[in-house]
PDB file of C-alpha atoms and ligand atoms in Angstrom:
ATOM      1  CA  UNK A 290      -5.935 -13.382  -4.294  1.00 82.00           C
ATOM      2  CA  UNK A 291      -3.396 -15.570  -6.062  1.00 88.00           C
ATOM      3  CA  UNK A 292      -1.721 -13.048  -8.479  1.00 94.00           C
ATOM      4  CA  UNK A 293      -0.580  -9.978  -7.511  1.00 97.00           C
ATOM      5  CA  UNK A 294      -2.326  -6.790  -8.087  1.00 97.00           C
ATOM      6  CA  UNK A 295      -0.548  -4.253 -10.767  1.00 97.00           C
ATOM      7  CA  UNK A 296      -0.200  -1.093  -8.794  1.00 98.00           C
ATOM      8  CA  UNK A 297       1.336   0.693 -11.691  1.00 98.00           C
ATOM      9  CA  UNK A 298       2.223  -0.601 -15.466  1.00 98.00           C
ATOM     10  CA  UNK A 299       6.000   1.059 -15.593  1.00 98.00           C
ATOM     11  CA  UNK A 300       8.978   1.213 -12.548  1.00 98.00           C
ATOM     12  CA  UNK A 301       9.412   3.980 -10.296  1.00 98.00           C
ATOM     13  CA  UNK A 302      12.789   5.306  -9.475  1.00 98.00           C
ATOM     14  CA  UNK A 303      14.204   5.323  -5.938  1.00 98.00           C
ATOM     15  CA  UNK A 304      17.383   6.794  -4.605  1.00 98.00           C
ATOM     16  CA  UNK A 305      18.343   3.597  -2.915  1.00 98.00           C
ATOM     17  CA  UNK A 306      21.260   4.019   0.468  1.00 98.00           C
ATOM     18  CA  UNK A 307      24.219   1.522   0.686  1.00 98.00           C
ATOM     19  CA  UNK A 308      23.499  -0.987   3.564  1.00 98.00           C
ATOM     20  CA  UNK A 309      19.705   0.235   4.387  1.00 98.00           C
ATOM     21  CA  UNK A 310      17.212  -2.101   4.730  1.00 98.00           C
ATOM     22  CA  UNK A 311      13.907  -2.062   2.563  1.00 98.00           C
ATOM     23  CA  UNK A 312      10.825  -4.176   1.744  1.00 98.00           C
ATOM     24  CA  UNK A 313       9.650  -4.445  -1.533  1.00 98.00           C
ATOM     25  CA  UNK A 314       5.685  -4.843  -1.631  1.00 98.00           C
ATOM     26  CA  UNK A 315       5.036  -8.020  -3.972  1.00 98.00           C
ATOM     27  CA  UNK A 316       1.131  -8.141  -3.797  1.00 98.00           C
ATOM     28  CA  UNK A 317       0.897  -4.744  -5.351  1.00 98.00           C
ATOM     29  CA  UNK A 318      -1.915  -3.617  -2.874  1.00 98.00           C
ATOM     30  CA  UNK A 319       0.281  -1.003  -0.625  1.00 98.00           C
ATOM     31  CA  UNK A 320      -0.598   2.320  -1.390  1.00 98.00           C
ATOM     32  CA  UNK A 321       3.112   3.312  -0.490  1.00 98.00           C
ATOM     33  CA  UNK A 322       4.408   1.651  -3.806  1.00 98.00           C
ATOM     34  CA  UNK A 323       7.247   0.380  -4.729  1.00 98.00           C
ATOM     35  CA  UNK A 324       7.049  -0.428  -0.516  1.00 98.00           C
ATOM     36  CA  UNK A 325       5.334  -2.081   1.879  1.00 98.00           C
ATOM     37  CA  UNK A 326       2.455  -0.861   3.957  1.00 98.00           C
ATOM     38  CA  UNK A 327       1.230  -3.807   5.594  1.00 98.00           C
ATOM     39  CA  UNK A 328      -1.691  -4.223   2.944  1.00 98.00           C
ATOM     40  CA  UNK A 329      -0.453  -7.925   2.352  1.00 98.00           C
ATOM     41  CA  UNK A 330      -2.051  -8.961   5.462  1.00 97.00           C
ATOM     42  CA  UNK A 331      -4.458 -12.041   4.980  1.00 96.00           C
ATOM     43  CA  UNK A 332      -3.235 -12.575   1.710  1.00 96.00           C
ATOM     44  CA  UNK A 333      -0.491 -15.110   0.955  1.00 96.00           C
ATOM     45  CA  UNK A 334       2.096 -12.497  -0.004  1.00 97.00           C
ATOM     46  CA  UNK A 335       5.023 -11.480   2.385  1.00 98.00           C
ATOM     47  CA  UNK A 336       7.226  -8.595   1.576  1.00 98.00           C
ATOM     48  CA  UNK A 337      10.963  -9.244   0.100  1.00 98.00           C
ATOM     49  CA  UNK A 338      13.327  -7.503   2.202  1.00 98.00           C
ATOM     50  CA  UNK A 339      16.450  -6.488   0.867  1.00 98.00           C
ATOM     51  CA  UNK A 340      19.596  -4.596   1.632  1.00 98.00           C
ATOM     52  CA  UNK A 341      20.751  -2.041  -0.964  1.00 98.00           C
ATOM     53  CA  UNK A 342      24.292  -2.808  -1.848  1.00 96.00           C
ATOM     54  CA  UNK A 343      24.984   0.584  -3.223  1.00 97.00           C
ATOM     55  CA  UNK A 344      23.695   4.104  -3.052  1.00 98.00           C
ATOM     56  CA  UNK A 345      21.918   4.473  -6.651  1.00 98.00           C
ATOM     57  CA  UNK A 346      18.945   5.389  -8.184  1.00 98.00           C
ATOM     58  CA  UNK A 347      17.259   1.968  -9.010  1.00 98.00           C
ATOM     59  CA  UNK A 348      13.922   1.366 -11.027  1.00 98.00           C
ATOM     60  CA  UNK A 349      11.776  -0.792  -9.054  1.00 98.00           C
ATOM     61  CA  UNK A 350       8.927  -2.827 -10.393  1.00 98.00           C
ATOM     62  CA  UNK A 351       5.686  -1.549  -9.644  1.00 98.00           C
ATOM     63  CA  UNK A 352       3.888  -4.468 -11.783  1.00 98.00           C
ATOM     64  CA  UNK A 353       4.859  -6.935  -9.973  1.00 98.00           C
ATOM     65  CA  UNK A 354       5.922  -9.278 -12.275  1.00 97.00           C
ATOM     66  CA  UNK A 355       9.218  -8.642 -12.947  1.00 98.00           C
ATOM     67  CA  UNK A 356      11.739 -11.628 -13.176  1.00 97.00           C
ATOM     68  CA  UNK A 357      13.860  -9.977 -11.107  1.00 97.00           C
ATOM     69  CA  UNK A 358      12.088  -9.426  -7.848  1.00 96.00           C
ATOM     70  CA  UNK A 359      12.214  -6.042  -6.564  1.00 97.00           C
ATOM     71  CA  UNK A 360      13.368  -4.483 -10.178  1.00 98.00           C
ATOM     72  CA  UNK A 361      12.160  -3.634 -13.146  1.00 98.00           C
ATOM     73  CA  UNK A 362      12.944  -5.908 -16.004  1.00 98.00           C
ATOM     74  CA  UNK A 363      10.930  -4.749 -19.178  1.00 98.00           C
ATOM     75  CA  UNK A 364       7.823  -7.547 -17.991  1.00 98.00           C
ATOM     76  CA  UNK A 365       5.790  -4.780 -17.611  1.00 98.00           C
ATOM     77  CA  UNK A 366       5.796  -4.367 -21.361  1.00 97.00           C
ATOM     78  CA  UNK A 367       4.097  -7.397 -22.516  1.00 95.00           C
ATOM     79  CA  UNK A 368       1.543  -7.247 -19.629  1.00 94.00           C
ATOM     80  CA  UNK A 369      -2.124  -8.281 -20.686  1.00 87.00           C
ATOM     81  CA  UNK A 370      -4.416  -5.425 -20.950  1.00 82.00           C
TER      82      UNK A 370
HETATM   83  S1  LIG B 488       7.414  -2.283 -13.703  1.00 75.93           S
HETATM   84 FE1  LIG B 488       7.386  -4.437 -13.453  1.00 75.93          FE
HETATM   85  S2  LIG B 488       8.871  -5.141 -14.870  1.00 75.93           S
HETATM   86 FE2  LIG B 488       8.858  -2.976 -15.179  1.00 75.93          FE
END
């Protein structure tokens, strides 16, 4: 597996805590989007772990290619079909 998988073509939102810690799933295989479950495992994705800086609702990618790791950033619009 070399790209990630799109678990979902738009962002989900998240009521994100000041100073809690969270992993964002990047290989788009965790059935626990926008987070990790582990499902990376044998592939050559890892997580990105993050601290939220502020309590807020945040959109976060579930397509996985975002420019903006974690967030959504509009890339999910010119996805290929
Ligand atoms: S869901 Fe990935 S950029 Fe919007």
């Amino acid at each position: 597996m070399d790209k990630p998988k799109i678990a979902a073509r738009q962002p989900i939102p998240v009521d994100l805590e000041e100073g809690k810690r969270y992993s964002w799933c990047t290989c788009g295989l965790s059935d626990n989007q926008p987070w990790c479950n582990g499902a990376h495992k044998g592939t050559d994705f890892a997580p990105m772990k993050f601290v939220a800086e502020e309590t807020k609702t945040a959109y976060m990618c579930q397509c996985k290619a975002t420019g903006n790791p974690g967030f959504c950033d509009g890339a999910h619009k010119n996805l290929p079909e």
